Amino acid sequence: MFRTSQNSKMKILLLGSGELGKEFTIAAQRIGQTIIAVDSYENAPAMQVAHGFEVINMLDGEALDKIVAKHKPDFIVPEIEAIRTERFYDYEKQGITVVPSAKAANYTMNRKAIRDLAAKELGLKTAKYQYATSASALQKAVQEVGMPCVVKPLMSSSGKGQSTIKTQDDILKAWDYAVAGSRGDVIEVIVEAFINFDSEITLLTITQNNNPTLFCAPIGHRQERGDYQESWQPARVSDKDLYEAQDMAEKITEALGGAGLFGVEFFLTNEGVYFSELSPRPHDTGMVTLAGTQNFNEFELHLRAILSLPIFEITLEKAGASAVILASGESNNPTYTGIEKVAALPKTDFRIFGKPTSRPYRRMGVVLSNDILETPIEEVVERAKKTAQLITVIL
C-alpha cells in the first residue's frame, strides 16, 4: 500500500535518528512533511530537527507498538537494523506504509535473509559463504570457506563487528569481536570467502510506485575497520560492469518490493561483478551526494520515491567526494576545532552531525568536496581527505 502525492502532508515515523536520519528529516521538512524521530538515546541528530521525538528500545516490540499507536503515522521509515522488524507486517495490515516494504525491512535487517535471497533465490553472483552460531561452528565454517575470509554479525551497522580471518589464531578473536559488535538479539555470523576485488561500489537504486527503477552514478568508497572513510562519485566502472550491477540491483530490489532508495553494494573483480550487501535506505557512502554531485541528493530521492512524487531523471552535475571526521576517544560533550579553516576553502563544505557523545572512531561529521566533472576524481578525493584532517574532535 502507498499514498499518492496528492496527500500533501504526511506523518513519518523515523526509526533510528542518526546522521542519515537527520538529513532525511531536513529533506522532509523542506516539503512540509511531519517527522517523529525515534532512537534509543536522547538528542540524537535527527531529533534535533524533527517535529517530535521518542526514546525507546526498538527491539522491544510492545514499546514499538505503543509508539505506532500513539502517533498513527502514514509512513514508517527504518534507518537502523536494531528494530523488531517482524512487527512491520502488522503495521502494513493496519494501512501504514512501511518503507520500502515490510518484506524489504525484514530481509535486509538480517544478512542471512538477504544473502540467501540474492544467492539462492535470485542466482546473483556472491562470495562463497557459511553461517555460524558459536565459536566452534565458526571453526568449521572457516574450514569450509577457506582463509582468508571475512566474518560479520548477521545484524550490525557501519562495519561494526566485522573482521578478517587470516590464521587459526584469528578465529576466536573474530567471534568475540562479532558478538560484541552485533545489534539486536541474533547471535550469528556470516563467514564469507575473501574476494580479491579491484574496487567496491555502491549503486544507489531508486524504486518507484508508478515509474521505472532509476540508478545514480556509481559511488566508490574505501573502508577501514569495516566502515567507510571516503566515498566519491562518479566511480570508474566499465559499461559492462555497470550494466551487470544495475541488472542485479533491479532484480533484488524488485524481489523486495516497495518504493524508496536502496544502497546496493558490489565488488568489482577480474571475474565480473559480485553482489555484496544491500541497505533499504540512504547509504552512508551516499553522503557524497550532499556535495551537489546530483540534481537530487540521496535523501531527497528517498523521500520523493516514498511519497510517490515522480522523479523524471537523476543527473550527474559534479564530481564529488566525502571524507569522515572521526572521534579519537570518549566524551560526553564533544566540541570541534578547525571548522573555520574548512569554511574558508573553495569547492568545500562540511556537516557536523551533532551527536551528543563520542567514542573512538565514531563518525562525528563529514567533509564534502566537489569540482567540475572533468576533474580527475582522485584529486577531489585527496582534497576531501586533507580537508577532513583540519577538523579535530575535542574530547
PDB file of N, CA and C in Angstrom, residues 43-134:
ATOM      1  N   ASN A  43      18.437  13.296  22.226  1.00  0.00           N
ATOM      2  CA  ASN A  43      19.228  14.282  21.492  1.00  0.00           C
ATOM      3  C   ASN A  43      20.017  13.678  20.339  1.00  0.00           C
ATOM      4  N   ALA A  44      19.499  12.583  19.776  1.00  0.00           N
ATOM      5  CA  ALA A  44      20.106  12.016  18.573  1.00  0.00           C
ATOM      6  C   ALA A  44      19.995  13.031  17.444  1.00  0.00           C
ATOM      7  N   PRO A  45      20.883  12.971  16.446  1.00  0.00           N
ATOM      8  CA  PRO A  45      20.917  14.006  15.419  1.00  0.00           C
ATOM      9  C   PRO A  45      19.566  14.350  14.780  1.00  0.00           C
ATOM     10  N   ALA A  46      18.796  13.347  14.369  1.00  0.00           N
ATOM     11  CA  ALA A  46      17.520  13.652  13.705  1.00  0.00           C
ATOM     12  C   ALA A  46      16.507  14.270  14.656  1.00  0.00           C
ATOM     13  N   MET A  47      16.604  13.932  15.952  1.00  0.00           N
ATOM     14  CA  MET A  47      15.685  14.524  16.934  1.00  0.00           C
ATOM     15  C   MET A  47      15.837  16.040  16.996  1.00  0.00           C
ATOM     16  N   GLN A  48      17.031  16.524  16.693  1.00  0.00           N
ATOM     17  CA  GLN A  48      17.323  17.951  16.800  1.00  0.00           C
ATOM     18  C   GLN A  48      16.598  18.778  15.740  1.00  0.00           C
ATOM     19  N   VAL A  49      16.103  18.132  14.681  1.00  0.00           N
ATOM     20  CA  VAL A  49      15.439  18.870  13.602  1.00  0.00           C
ATOM     21  C   VAL A  49      14.033  18.350  13.319  1.00  0.00           C
ATOM     22  N   ALA A  50      13.572  17.349  14.072  1.00  0.00           N
ATOM     23  CA  ALA A  50      12.248  16.757  13.853  1.00  0.00           C
ATOM     24  C   ALA A  50      11.158  17.535  14.586  1.00  0.00           C
ATOM     25  N   HIS A  51       9.904  17.259  14.235  1.00  0.00           N
ATOM     26  CA  HIS A  51       8.765  17.880  14.925  1.00  0.00           C
ATOM     27  C   HIS A  51       8.600  17.331  16.338  1.00  0.00           C
ATOM     28  N   GLY A  52       8.940  16.068  16.517  1.00  0.00           N
ATOM     29  CA  GLY A  52       8.834  15.434  17.826  1.00  0.00           C
ATOM     30  C   GLY A  52       9.759  14.242  17.882  1.00  0.00           C
ATOM     31  N   PHE A  53       9.892  13.658  19.089  1.00  0.00           N
ATOM     32  CA  PHE A  53      10.789  12.509  19.192  1.00  0.00           C
ATOM     33  C   PHE A  53      10.300  11.578  20.296  1.00  0.00           C
ATOM     34  N   GLU A  54      10.786  10.343  20.229  1.00  0.00           N
ATOM     35  CA  GLU A  54      10.516   9.322  21.236  1.00  0.00           C
ATOM     36  C   GLU A  54      11.814   8.578  21.513  1.00  0.00           C
ATOM     37  N   VAL A  55      12.035   8.215  22.767  1.00  0.00           N
ATOM     38  CA  VAL A  55      13.204   7.430  23.150  1.00  0.00           C
ATOM     39  C   VAL A  55      12.722   6.066  23.639  1.00  0.00           C
ATOM     40  N   ILE A  56      12.987   5.031  22.869  1.00  0.00           N
ATOM     41  CA  ILE A  56      12.588   3.665  23.239  1.00  0.00           C
ATOM     42  C   ILE A  56      13.649   2.688  22.757  1.00  0.00           C
ATOM     43  N   ASN A  57      13.580   1.464  23.281  1.00  0.00           N
ATOM     44  CA  ASN A  57      14.347   0.348  22.749  1.00  0.00           C
ATOM     45  C   ASN A  57      13.517  -0.254  21.628  1.00  0.00           C
ATOM     46  N   MET A  58      13.948  -0.086  20.384  1.00  0.00           N
ATOM     47  CA  MET A  58      13.140  -0.536  19.246  1.00  0.00           C
ATOM     48  C   MET A  58      13.154  -2.054  19.065  1.00  0.00           C
ATOM     49  N   LEU A  59      13.962  -2.757  19.868  1.00  0.00           N
ATOM     50  CA  LEU A  59      13.870  -4.216  19.894  1.00  0.00           C
ATOM     51  C   LEU A  59      12.786  -4.702  20.844  1.00  0.00           C
ATOM     52  N   ASP A  60      12.162  -3.785  21.567  1.00  0.00           N
ATOM     53  CA  ASP A  60      11.025  -4.078  22.429  1.00  0.00           C
ATOM     54  C   ASP A  60       9.757  -3.905  21.588  1.00  0.00           C
ATOM     55  N   GLY A  61       9.184  -5.024  21.152  1.00  0.00           N
ATOM     56  CA  GLY A  61       8.043  -4.978  20.259  1.00  0.00           C
ATOM     57  C   GLY A  61       6.846  -4.241  20.834  1.00  0.00           C
ATOM     58  N   GLU A  62       6.595  -4.421  22.132  1.00  0.00           N
ATOM     59  CA  GLU A  62       5.451  -3.754  22.741  1.00  0.00           C
ATOM     60  C   GLU A  62       5.665  -2.243  22.791  1.00  0.00           C
ATOM     61  N   ALA A  63       6.884  -1.817  23.100  1.00  0.00           N
ATOM     62  CA  ALA A  63       7.182  -0.383  23.108  1.00  0.00           C
ATOM     63  C   ALA A  63       7.008   0.201  21.711  1.00  0.00           C
ATOM     64  N   LEU A  64       7.424  -0.545  20.705  1.00  0.00           N
ATOM     65  CA  LEU A  64       7.270  -0.097  19.325  1.00  0.00           C
ATOM     66  C   LEU A  64       5.796   0.011  18.955  1.00  0.00           C
ATOM     67  N   ASP A  65       5.010  -0.984  19.353  1.00  0.00           N
ATOM     68  CA  ASP A  65       3.566  -0.949  19.088  1.00  0.00           C
ATOM     69  C   ASP A  65       2.913   0.288  19.700  1.00  0.00           C
ATOM     70  N   LYS A  66       3.317   0.631  20.912  1.00  0.00           N
ATOM     71  CA  LYS A  66       2.732   1.776  21.606  1.00  0.00           C
ATOM     72  C   LYS A  66       3.037   3.083  20.886  1.00  0.00           C
ATOM     73  N   ILE A  67       4.260   3.210  20.394  1.00  0.00           N
ATOM     74  CA  ILE A  67       4.645   4.422  19.672  1.00  0.00           C
ATOM     75  C   ILE A  67       3.860   4.548  18.370  1.00  0.00           C
ATOM     76  N   VAL A  68       3.703   3.441  17.664  1.00  0.00           N
ATOM     77  CA  VAL A  68       2.948   3.456  16.410  1.00  0.00           C
ATOM     78  C   VAL A  68       1.483   3.814  16.690  1.00  0.00           C
ATOM     79  N   ALA A  69       0.904   3.217  17.739  1.00  0.00           N
ATOM     80  CA  ALA A  69      -0.490   3.516  18.090  1.00  0.00           C
ATOM     81  C   ALA A  69      -0.657   4.971  18.519  1.00  0.00           C
ATOM     82  N   LYS A  70       0.324   5.497  19.214  1.00  0.00           N
ATOM     83  CA  LYS A  70       0.258   6.883  19.698  1.00  0.00           C
ATOM     84  C   LYS A  70       0.292   7.883  18.551  1.00  0.00           C
ATOM     85  N   HIS A  71       1.187   7.678  17.606  1.00  0.00           N
ATOM     86  CA  HIS A  71       1.389   8.691  16.560  1.00  0.00           C
ATOM     87  C   HIS A  71       0.588   8.438  15.287  1.00  0.00           C
ATOM     88  N   LYS A  72       0.136   7.190  15.073  1.00  0.00           N
ATOM     89  CA  LYS A  72      -0.653   6.865  13.891  1.00  0.00           C
ATOM     90  C   LYS A  72      -0.008   7.430  12.612  1.00  0.00           C
ATOM     91  N   PRO A  73       1.209   7.010  12.304  1.00  0.00           N
ATOM     92  CA  PRO A  73       1.904   7.576  11.147  1.00  0.00           C
ATOM     93  C   PRO A  73       1.337   7.069   9.822  1.00  0.00           C
ATOM     94  N   ASP A  74       1.562   7.843   8.788  1.00  0.00           N
ATOM     95  CA  ASP A  74       1.257   7.372   7.434  1.00  0.00           C
ATOM     96  C   ASP A  74       2.379   6.469   6.927  1.00  0.00           C
ATOM     97  N   PHE A  75       3.605   6.789   7.328  1.00  0.00           N
ATOM     98  CA  PHE A  75       4.773   6.030   6.880  1.00  0.00           C
ATOM     99  C   PHE A  75       5.655   5.682   8.073  1.00  0.00           C
ATOM    100  N   ILE A  76       6.260   4.505   8.022  1.00  0.00           N
ATOM    101  CA  ILE A  76       7.320   4.113   8.950  1.00  0.00           C
ATOM    102  C   ILE A  76       8.583   3.954   8.130  1.00  0.00           C
ATOM    103  N   VAL A  77       9.613   4.736   8.493  1.00  0.00           N
ATOM    104  CA  VAL A  77      10.866   4.742   7.740  1.00  0.00           C
ATOM    105  C   VAL A  77      11.989   4.245   8.646  1.00  0.00           C
ATOM    106  N   PRO A  78      12.461   3.007   8.480  1.00  0.00           N
ATOM    107  CA  PRO A  78      13.576   2.498   9.292  1.00  0.00           C
ATOM    108  C   PRO A  78      14.898   3.106   8.833  1.00  0.00           C
ATOM    109  N   GLU A  79      15.749   3.440   9.801  1.00  0.00           N
ATOM    110  CA  GLU A  79      17.072   3.985   9.488  1.00  0.00           C
ATOM    111  C   GLU A  79      18.190   3.111  10.050  1.00  0.00           C
ATOM    112  N   ILE A  80      17.873   2.172  10.940  1.00  0.00           N
ATOM    113  CA  ILE A  80      18.875   1.294  11.539  1.00  0.00           C
ATOM    114  C   ILE A  80      18.400  -0.152  11.463  1.00  0.00           C
ATOM    115  N   GLU A  81      19.284  -1.075  11.925  1.00  0.00           N
ATOM    116  CA  GLU A  81      18.974  -2.505  11.873  1.00  0.00           C
ATOM    117  C   GLU A  81      18.269  -3.015  13.116  1.00  0.00           C
ATOM    118  N   ALA A  82      18.585  -2.417  14.270  1.00  0.00           N
ATOM    119  CA  ALA A  82      18.123  -2.976  15.546  1.00  0.00           C
ATOM    120  C   ALA A  82      16.673  -2.588  15.829  1.00  0.00           C
ATOM    121  N   ILE A  83      15.766  -3.201  15.094  1.00  0.00           N
ATOM    122  CA  ILE A  83      14.326  -2.949  15.218  1.00  0.00           C
ATOM    123  C   ILE A  83      13.603  -4.285  15.178  1.00  0.00           C
ATOM    124  N   ARG A  84      12.525  -4.386  15.918  1.00  0.00           N
ATOM    125  CA  ARG A  84      11.708  -5.599  15.883  1.00  0.00           C
ATOM    126  C   ARG A  84      10.915  -5.583  14.575  1.00  0.00           C
ATOM    127  N   THR A  85      11.605  -5.893  13.473  1.00  0.00           N
ATOM    128  CA  THR A  85      11.026  -5.674  12.148  1.00  0.00           C
ATOM    129  C   THR A  85       9.860  -6.603  11.825  1.00  0.00           C
ATOM    130  N   GLU A  86       9.734  -7.729  12.533  1.00  0.00           N
ATOM    131  CA  GLU A  86       8.601  -8.613  12.234  1.00  0.00           C
ATOM    132  C   GLU A  86       7.266  -7.942  12.531  1.00  0.00           C
ATOM    133  N   ARG A  87       7.282  -6.894  13.393  1.00  0.00           N
ATOM    134  CA  ARG A  87       6.054  -6.141  13.678  1.00  0.00           C
ATOM    135  C   ARG A  87       5.576  -5.359  12.455  1.00  0.00           C
ATOM    136  N   PHE A  88       6.487  -5.142  11.500  1.00  0.00           N
ATOM    137  CA  PHE A  88       6.141  -4.314  10.344  1.00  0.00           C
ATOM    138  C   PHE A  88       5.003  -4.902   9.518  1.00  0.00           C
ATOM    139  N   TYR A  89       4.928  -6.235   9.466  1.00  0.00           N
ATOM    140  CA  TYR A  89       3.836  -6.860   8.696  1.00  0.00           C
ATOM    141  C   TYR A  89       2.479  -6.468   9.265  1.00  0.00           C
ATOM    142  N   ASP A  90       2.368  -6.417  10.593  1.00  0.00           N
ATOM    143  CA  ASP A  90       1.118  -5.990  11.228  1.00  0.00           C
ATOM    144  C   ASP A  90       0.813  -4.535  10.919  1.00  0.00           C
ATOM    145  N   TYR A  91       1.840  -3.695  10.907  1.00  0.00           N
ATOM    146  CA  TYR A  91       1.617  -2.277  10.626  1.00  0.00           C
ATOM    147  C   TYR A  91       1.117  -2.090   9.201  1.00  0.00           C
ATOM    148  N   GLU A  92       1.655  -2.877   8.280  1.00  0.00           N
ATOM    149  CA  GLU A  92       1.152  -2.798   6.901  1.00  0.00           C
ATOM    150  C   GLU A  92      -0.321  -3.186   6.836  1.00  0.00           C
ATOM    151  N   LYS A  93      -0.711  -4.182   7.597  1.00  0.00           N
ATOM    152  CA  LYS A  93      -2.122  -4.590   7.616  1.00  0.00           C
ATOM    153  C   LYS A  93      -3.020  -3.498   8.173  1.00  0.00           C
ATOM    154  N   GLN A  94      -2.448  -2.658   9.050  1.00  0.00           N
ATOM    155  CA  GLN A  94      -3.197  -1.538   9.612  1.00  0.00           C
ATOM    156  C   GLN A  94      -3.332  -0.376   8.636  1.00  0.00           C
ATOM    157  N   GLY A  95      -2.693  -0.483   7.468  1.00  0.00           N
ATOM    158  CA  GLY A  95      -2.764   0.576   6.479  1.00  0.00           C
ATOM    159  C   GLY A  95      -1.598   1.536   6.503  1.00  0.00           C
ATOM    160  N   ILE A  96      -0.569   1.229   7.288  1.00  0.00           N
ATOM    161  CA  ILE A  96       0.623   2.075   7.357  1.00  0.00           C
ATOM    162  C   ILE A  96       1.621   1.600   6.297  1.00  0.00           C
ATOM    163  N   THR A  97       2.209   2.527   5.571  1.00  0.00           N
ATOM    164  CA  THR A  97       3.218   2.173   4.586  1.00  0.00           C
ATOM    165  C   THR A  97       4.572   2.039   5.268  1.00  0.00           C
ATOM    166  N   VAL A  98       5.145   0.833   5.232  1.00  0.00           N
ATOM    167  CA  VAL A  98       6.489   0.596   5.741  1.00  0.00           C
ATOM    168  C   VAL A  98       7.453   0.766   4.568  1.00  0.00           C
ATOM    169  N   VAL A  99       8.529   1.501   4.780  1.00  0.00           N
ATOM    170  CA  VAL A  99       9.444   1.860   3.691  1.00  0.00           C
ATOM    171  C   VAL A  99      10.702   0.984   3.728  1.00  0.00           C
ATOM    172  N   PRO A 100      11.096   0.428   2.575  1.00  0.00           N
ATOM    173  CA  PRO A 100      10.355   0.384   1.330  1.00  0.00           C
ATOM    174  C   PRO A 100       9.138  -0.556   1.415  1.00  0.00           C
ATOM    175  N   SER A 101       9.247  -1.611   2.221  1.00  0.00           N
ATOM    176  CA  SER A 101       8.155  -2.555   2.462  1.00  0.00           C
ATOM    177  C   SER A 101       8.520  -3.360   3.697  1.00  0.00           C
ATOM    178  N   ALA A 102       7.522  -3.997   4.315  1.00  0.00           N
ATOM    179  CA  ALA A 102       7.814  -4.838   5.479  1.00  0.00           C
ATOM    180  C   ALA A 102       8.767  -5.966   5.095  1.00  0.00           C
ATOM    181  N   LYS A 103       8.580  -6.534   3.908  1.00  0.00           N
ATOM    182  CA  LYS A 103       9.454  -7.609   3.452  1.00  0.00           C
ATOM    183  C   LYS A 103      10.880  -7.105   3.295  1.00  0.00           C
ATOM    184  N   ALA A 104      11.051  -5.963   2.656  1.00  0.00           N
ATOM    185  CA  ALA A 104      12.392  -5.419   2.445  1.00  0.00           C
ATOM    186  C   ALA A 104      13.084  -5.140   3.769  1.00  0.00           C
ATOM    187  N   ALA A 105      12.362  -4.545   4.711  1.00  0.00           N
ATOM    188  CA  ALA A 105      12.958  -4.228   6.012  1.00  0.00           C
ATOM    189  C   ALA A 105      13.359  -5.491   6.756  1.00  0.00           C
ATOM    190  N   ASN A 106      12.518  -6.514   6.723  1.00  0.00           N
ATOM    191  CA  ASN A 106      12.826  -7.760   7.422  1.00  0.00           C
ATOM    192  C   ASN A 106      14.007  -8.485   6.790  1.00  0.00           C
ATOM    193  N   TYR A 107      14.022  -8.545   5.478  1.00  0.00           N
ATOM    194  CA  TYR A 107      15.095  -9.263   4.808  1.00  0.00           C
ATOM    195  C   TYR A 107      16.440  -8.562   4.974  1.00  0.00           C
ATOM    196  N   THR A 108      16.453  -7.252   4.843  1.00  0.00           N
ATOM    197  CA  THR A 108      17.725  -6.549   4.802  1.00  0.00           C
ATOM    198  C   THR A 108      18.268  -6.206   6.178  1.00  0.00           C
ATOM    199  N   MET A 109      17.465  -6.289   7.221  1.00  0.00           N
ATOM    200  CA  MET A 109      17.988  -6.062   8.556  1.00  0.00           C
ATOM    201  C   MET A 109      18.771  -7.279   9.054  1.00  0.00           C
ATOM    202  N   ASN A 110      18.752  -8.357   8.272  1.00  0.00           N
ATOM    203  CA  ASN A 110      19.439  -9.583   8.661  1.00  0.00           C
ATOM    204  C   ASN A 110      20.225 -10.102   7.455  1.00  0.00           C
ATOM    205  N   ARG A 111      21.538 -10.151   7.583  1.00  0.00           N
ATOM    206  CA  ARG A 111      22.384 -10.524   6.442  1.00  0.00           C
ATOM    207  C   ARG A 111      22.074 -11.922   5.917  1.00  0.00           C
ATOM    208  N   LYS A 112      21.551 -12.797   6.769  1.00  0.00           N
ATOM    209  CA  LYS A 112      21.244 -14.165   6.334  1.00  0.00           C
ATOM    210  C   LYS A 112      20.113 -14.168   5.316  1.00  0.00           C
ATOM    211  N   ALA A 113      19.059 -13.429   5.632  1.00  0.00           N
ATOM    212  CA  ALA A 113      17.901 -13.410   4.741  1.00  0.00           C
ATOM    213  C   ALA A 113      18.243 -12.795   3.392  1.00  0.00           C
ATOM    214  N   ILE A 114      18.968 -11.685   3.409  1.00  0.00           N
ATOM    215  CA  ILE A 114      19.257 -11.012   2.145  1.00  0.00           C
ATOM    216  C   ILE A 114      20.272 -11.791   1.320  1.00  0.00           C
ATOM    217  N   ARG A 115      21.242 -12.418   1.981  1.00  0.00           N
ATOM    218  CA  ARG A 115      22.227 -13.189   1.223  1.00  0.00           C
ATOM    219  C   ARG A 115      21.590 -14.416   0.586  1.00  0.00           C
ATOM    220  N   ASP A 116      20.724 -15.115   1.322  1.00  0.00           N
ATOM    221  CA  ASP A 116      20.062 -16.293   0.763  1.00  0.00           C
ATOM    222  C   ASP A 116      19.128 -15.904  -0.376  1.00  0.00           C
ATOM    223  N   LEU A 117      18.461 -14.762  -0.245  1.00  0.00           N
ATOM    224  CA  LEU A 117      17.603 -14.288  -1.332  1.00  0.00           C
ATOM    225  C   LEU A 117      18.442 -14.031  -2.577  1.00  0.00           C
ATOM    226  N   ALA A 118      19.561 -13.336  -2.397  1.00  0.00           N
ATOM    227  CA  ALA A 118      20.406 -12.985  -3.536  1.00  0.00           C
ATOM    228  C   ALA A 118      21.011 -14.221  -4.196  1.00  0.00           C
ATOM    229  N   ALA A 119      21.632 -15.087  -3.381  1.00  0.00           N
ATOM    230  CA  ALA A 119      22.394 -16.206  -3.933  1.00  0.00           C
ATOM    231  C   ALA A 119      21.521 -17.384  -4.333  1.00  0.00           C
ATOM    232  N   LYS A 120      20.592 -17.760  -3.448  1.00  0.00           N
ATOM    233  CA  LYS A 120      19.833 -18.992  -3.675  1.00  0.00           C
ATOM    234  C   LYS A 120      18.579 -18.782  -4.508  1.00  0.00           C
ATOM    235  N   GLU A 121      17.846 -17.696  -4.239  1.00  0.00           N
ATOM    236  CA  GLU A 121      16.584 -17.492  -4.957  1.00  0.00           C
ATOM    237  C   GLU A 121      16.776 -16.752  -6.281  1.00  0.00           C
ATOM    238  N   LEU A 122      17.650 -15.743  -6.291  1.00  0.00           N
ATOM    239  CA  LEU A 122      17.815 -14.934  -7.496  1.00  0.00           C
ATOM    240  C   LEU A 122      19.021 -15.331  -8.325  1.00  0.00           C
ATOM    241  N   GLY A 123      19.918 -16.132  -7.750  1.00  0.00           N
ATOM    242  CA  GLY A 123      21.076 -16.598  -8.504  1.00  0.00           C
ATOM    243  C   GLY A 123      22.120 -15.532  -8.781  1.00  0.00           C
ATOM    244  N   LEU A 124      22.195 -14.500  -7.932  1.00  0.00           N
ATOM    245  CA  LEU A 124      23.200 -13.466  -8.123  1.00  0.00           C
ATOM    246  C   LEU A 124      24.568 -13.988  -7.691  1.00  0.00           C
ATOM    247  N   LYS A 125      25.594 -13.473  -8.332  1.00  0.00           N
ATOM    248  CA  LYS A 125      26.959 -13.891  -8.023  1.00  0.00           C
ATOM    249  C   LYS A 125      27.387 -13.284  -6.690  1.00  0.00           C
ATOM    250  N   THR A 126      27.730 -14.141  -5.707  1.00  0.00           N
ATOM    251  CA  THR A 126      28.190 -13.683  -4.400  1.00  0.00           C
ATOM    252  C   THR A 126      29.433 -14.480  -3.996  1.00  0.00           C
ATOM    253  N   ALA A 127      30.096 -14.004  -2.965  1.00  0.00           N
ATOM    254  CA  ALA A 127      31.198 -14.772  -2.400  1.00  0.00           C
ATOM    255  C   ALA A 127      30.657 -16.066  -1.785  1.00  0.00           C
ATOM    256  N   LYS A 128      31.483 -17.098  -1.754  1.00  0.00           N
ATOM    257  CA  LYS A 128      31.127 -18.320  -1.049  1.00  0.00           C
ATOM    258  C   LYS A 128      30.940 -17.997   0.431  1.00  0.00           C
ATOM    259  N   TYR A 129      29.917 -18.566   1.066  1.00  0.00           N
ATOM    260  CA  TYR A 129      29.627 -18.174   2.450  1.00  0.00           C
ATOM    261  C   TYR A 129      29.046 -19.318   3.260  1.00  0.00           C
ATOM    262  N   GLN A 130      29.183 -19.177   4.592  1.00  0.00           N
ATOM    263  CA  GLN A 130      28.608 -20.097   5.565  1.00  0.00           C
ATOM    264  C   GLN A 130      28.124 -19.267   6.755  1.00  0.00           C
ATOM    265  N   TYR A 131      27.308 -19.890   7.630  1.00  0.00           N
ATOM    266  CA  TYR A 131      26.860 -19.231   8.853  1.00  0.00           C
ATOM    267  C   TYR A 131      27.403 -19.981  10.065  1.00  0.00           C
ATOM    268  N   ALA A 132      27.478 -19.265  11.197  1.00  0.00           N
ATOM    269  CA  ALA A 132      27.934 -19.896  12.435  1.00  0.00           C
ATOM    270  C   ALA A 132      27.242 -19.248  13.623  1.00  0.00           C
ATOM    271  N   THR A 133      26.858 -20.080  14.595  1.00  0.00           N
ATOM    272  CA  THR A 133      26.180 -19.587  15.798  1.00  0.00           C
ATOM    273  C   THR A 133      27.009 -19.791  17.062  1.00  0.00           C
ATOM    274  N   SER A 134      28.253 -20.229  16.903  1.00  0.00           N
ATOM    275  CA  SER A 134      29.147 -20.407  18.048  1.00  0.00           C
ATOM    276  C   SER A 134      30.587 -20.359  17.551  1.00  0.00           C
TER     277      SER A 134
END
